[in-house]
CSV table of C-alpha atoms in Angstrom, one decimal:
chain,number,residue,atom,x,y,z
A,26,VAL,CA,54.2,203.3,40.0
A,27,CYS,CA,53.0,199.8,39.2
A,28,ASN,CA,50.8,197.7,41.4
A,29,GLU,CA,52.1,194.6,43.2
A,30,ASN,CA,53.4,191.9,40.8
A,31,PHE,CA,53.5,194.3,37.9
A,32,ILE,CA,56.8,195.9,36.7
A,33,THR,CA,58.1,198.8,34.6
A,34,GLU,CA,61.0,197.5,32.5
A,35,ALA,CA,62.1,200.9,31.2
A,36,PRO,CA,62.9,203.8,33.5
A,37,GLY,CA,60.3,206.5,33.2
A,38,SER,CA,57.9,204.2,31.3
A,39,ALA,CA,54.2,204.3,32.4
A,40,GLU,CA,53.5,200.8,31.0
A,41,CYS,CA,53.1,198.2,33.7
A,42,LEU,CA,53.7,194.5,32.7
A,43,PRO,CA,52.6,191.6,34.9
A,44,CYS,CA,55.1,189.1,36.2
A,45,ALA,CA,54.1,186.4,33.7
A,46,ASN,CA,55.2,183.4,35.6
A,47,PRO,CA,53.0,182.4,38.6
A,48,ASN,CA,56.2,181.5,40.5
A,49,THR,CA,57.4,185.1,40.4
A,50,GLU,CA,56.5,188.3,42.3
A,51,THR,CA,57.7,191.8,43.0
A,52,ARG,CA,59.4,192.6,46.3
A,53,LEU,CA,58.6,195.4,48.6
A,54,GLN,CA,58.5,198.7,46.7
A,55,ASP,CA,60.8,197.5,43.9
A,56,ARG,CA,58.6,197.4,40.8
A,57,SER,CA,61.5,197.0,38.3
A,58,LYS,CA,62.1,193.2,38.5
A,59,CYS,CA,60.1,190.0,38.9
A,60,TRP,CA,61.8,187.8,41.5
A,61,CYS,CA,61.3,184.1,42.2
A,62,LYS,CA,58.9,183.3,45.1
A,63,GLU,CA,60.2,181.4,48.1
A,64,LYS,CA,61.0,177.8,47.4
A,65,TYR,CA,61.8,178.7,43.8
A,66,TYR,CA,65.0,179.8,42.1
A,67,ALA,CA,66.2,181.3,38.9
A,68,SER,CA,67.9,178.7,36.8
A,69,PHE,CA,71.4,179.6,35.7
A,70,ASP,CA,70.4,179.0,32.0
A,71,THR,CA,67.3,181.2,32.3
A,72,TYR,CA,68.4,184.1,34.5
A,73,ASP,CA,66.2,187.0,33.4
A,74,LEU,CA,64.7,189.8,35.6
A,75,SER,CA,62.1,190.8,33.1
A,76,HIS,CA,58.3,190.1,33.3
A,77,ASN,CA,58.9,186.8,31.5
A,78,ARG,CA,61.3,185.4,34.1
A,79,THR,CA,61.3,181.6,34.6
A,80,CYS,CA,61.7,180.1,38.0
A,81,LYS,CA,62.2,176.5,38.9
A,82,LYS,CA,60.9,174.6,42.0
A,83,CYS,CA,63.7,174.1,44.6
A,84,PRO,CA,65.1,170.6,44.2
A,85,THR,CA,65.5,168.0,47.0
A,86,GLY,CA,68.6,168.9,48.9
A,87,GLY,CA,68.4,172.5,48.0
A,88,LYS,CA,67.1,175.5,49.9
A,89,CYS,CA,66.0,178.5,47.8
A,90,HIS,CA,65.9,182.1,48.9
A,91,LEU,CA,66.0,185.4,47.0
A,92,ASP,CA,66.4,183.7,43.6
A,93,ARG,CA,69.5,181.7,44.8
A,94,ILE,CA,69.9,178.0,45.5
A,95,TYR,CA,72.0,176.7,48.4
A,96,GLY,CA,72.8,173.1,49.4
A,97,MET,CA,71.3,171.8,52.7
A,98,LYS,CA,73.1,169.9,55.3
A,99,ASP,CA,73.7,166.2,54.3
A,100,TYR,CA,73.5,167.1,50.6
A,101,TRP,CA,76.4,167.7,48.2
A,102,ARG,CA,76.9,169.1,44.7
A,103,PRO,CA,80.1,169.4,42.7
A,104,ASP,CA,80.0,173.2,42.3
A,105,LEU,CA,77.7,176.3,42.8
A,106,THR,CA,76.3,176.1,39.3
A,107,THR,CA,75.0,172.5,39.6
A,108,GLU,CA,71.3,172.2,40.2
A,109,THR,CA,71.3,168.6,41.3
A,110,PHE,CA,72.1,167.5,44.8
A,111,TYR,CA,73.3,164.1,46.1
A,112,THR,CA,72.7,162.6,49.5
A,113,CYS,CA,75.8,162.5,51.8
A,114,ARG,CA,76.4,160.3,54.8
A,115,PRO,CA,74.7,162.0,57.7
A,116,GLY,CA,76.8,164.7,59.2
A,117,TYR,CA,79.5,164.7,56.5
A,118,CYS,CA,78.1,167.6,54.3
A,119,LEU,CA,77.3,171.0,55.9
A,120,ASP,CA,75.0,173.8,54.8
A,121,GLU,CA,76.3,175.9,51.9
A,122,THR,CA,76.9,179.6,52.6
A,123,GLY,CA,76.8,180.7,49.0
A,124,GLU,CA,80.5,181.3,48.8
A,125,GLN,CA,81.6,177.7,48.2
A,126,SER,CA,79.9,174.5,47.1
A,127,THR,CA,78.8,172.2,49.8
A,128,PRO,CA,81.4,172.4,52.6
A,129,CYS,CA,82.5,169.1,54.2
A,130,ARG,CA,82.8,168.5,57.9
A,131,GLN,CA,86.4,168.9,59.1
A,132,GLY,CA,88.4,165.8,58.1
A,133,HIS,CA,86.3,165.1,55.0
A,134,GLU,CA,86.7,166.3,51.5
A,135,GLY,CA,86.0,165.4,47.8
A,136,VAL,CA,82.9,163.9,46.2
A,137,LEU,CA,80.2,163.4,48.9
A,138,CYS,CA,82.7,164.5,51.5
């Protein structure tokens, strides 16, 4: 079993590779993947669980947890794959749940709610 922040990429392999990016870490006893640290996320164009994983700093308007990026209250994005958030009028845009892009307050819809 590898030490913290080292992983084995092949089942049964004794070789332990370090999580190469300083913004990655292993989680609990899982030593098979490097995950993004809190306040970082795995970009959709660089999603890779290997020791070379790249993680980006969470953007303004986003909250990042367990490699995912979610929209915060009062921020909007066009869809769940967009990594840029836009400021909404206060109270119009609600927190994302991860199942839909930024939900709008009841009675509001469309761009920036």
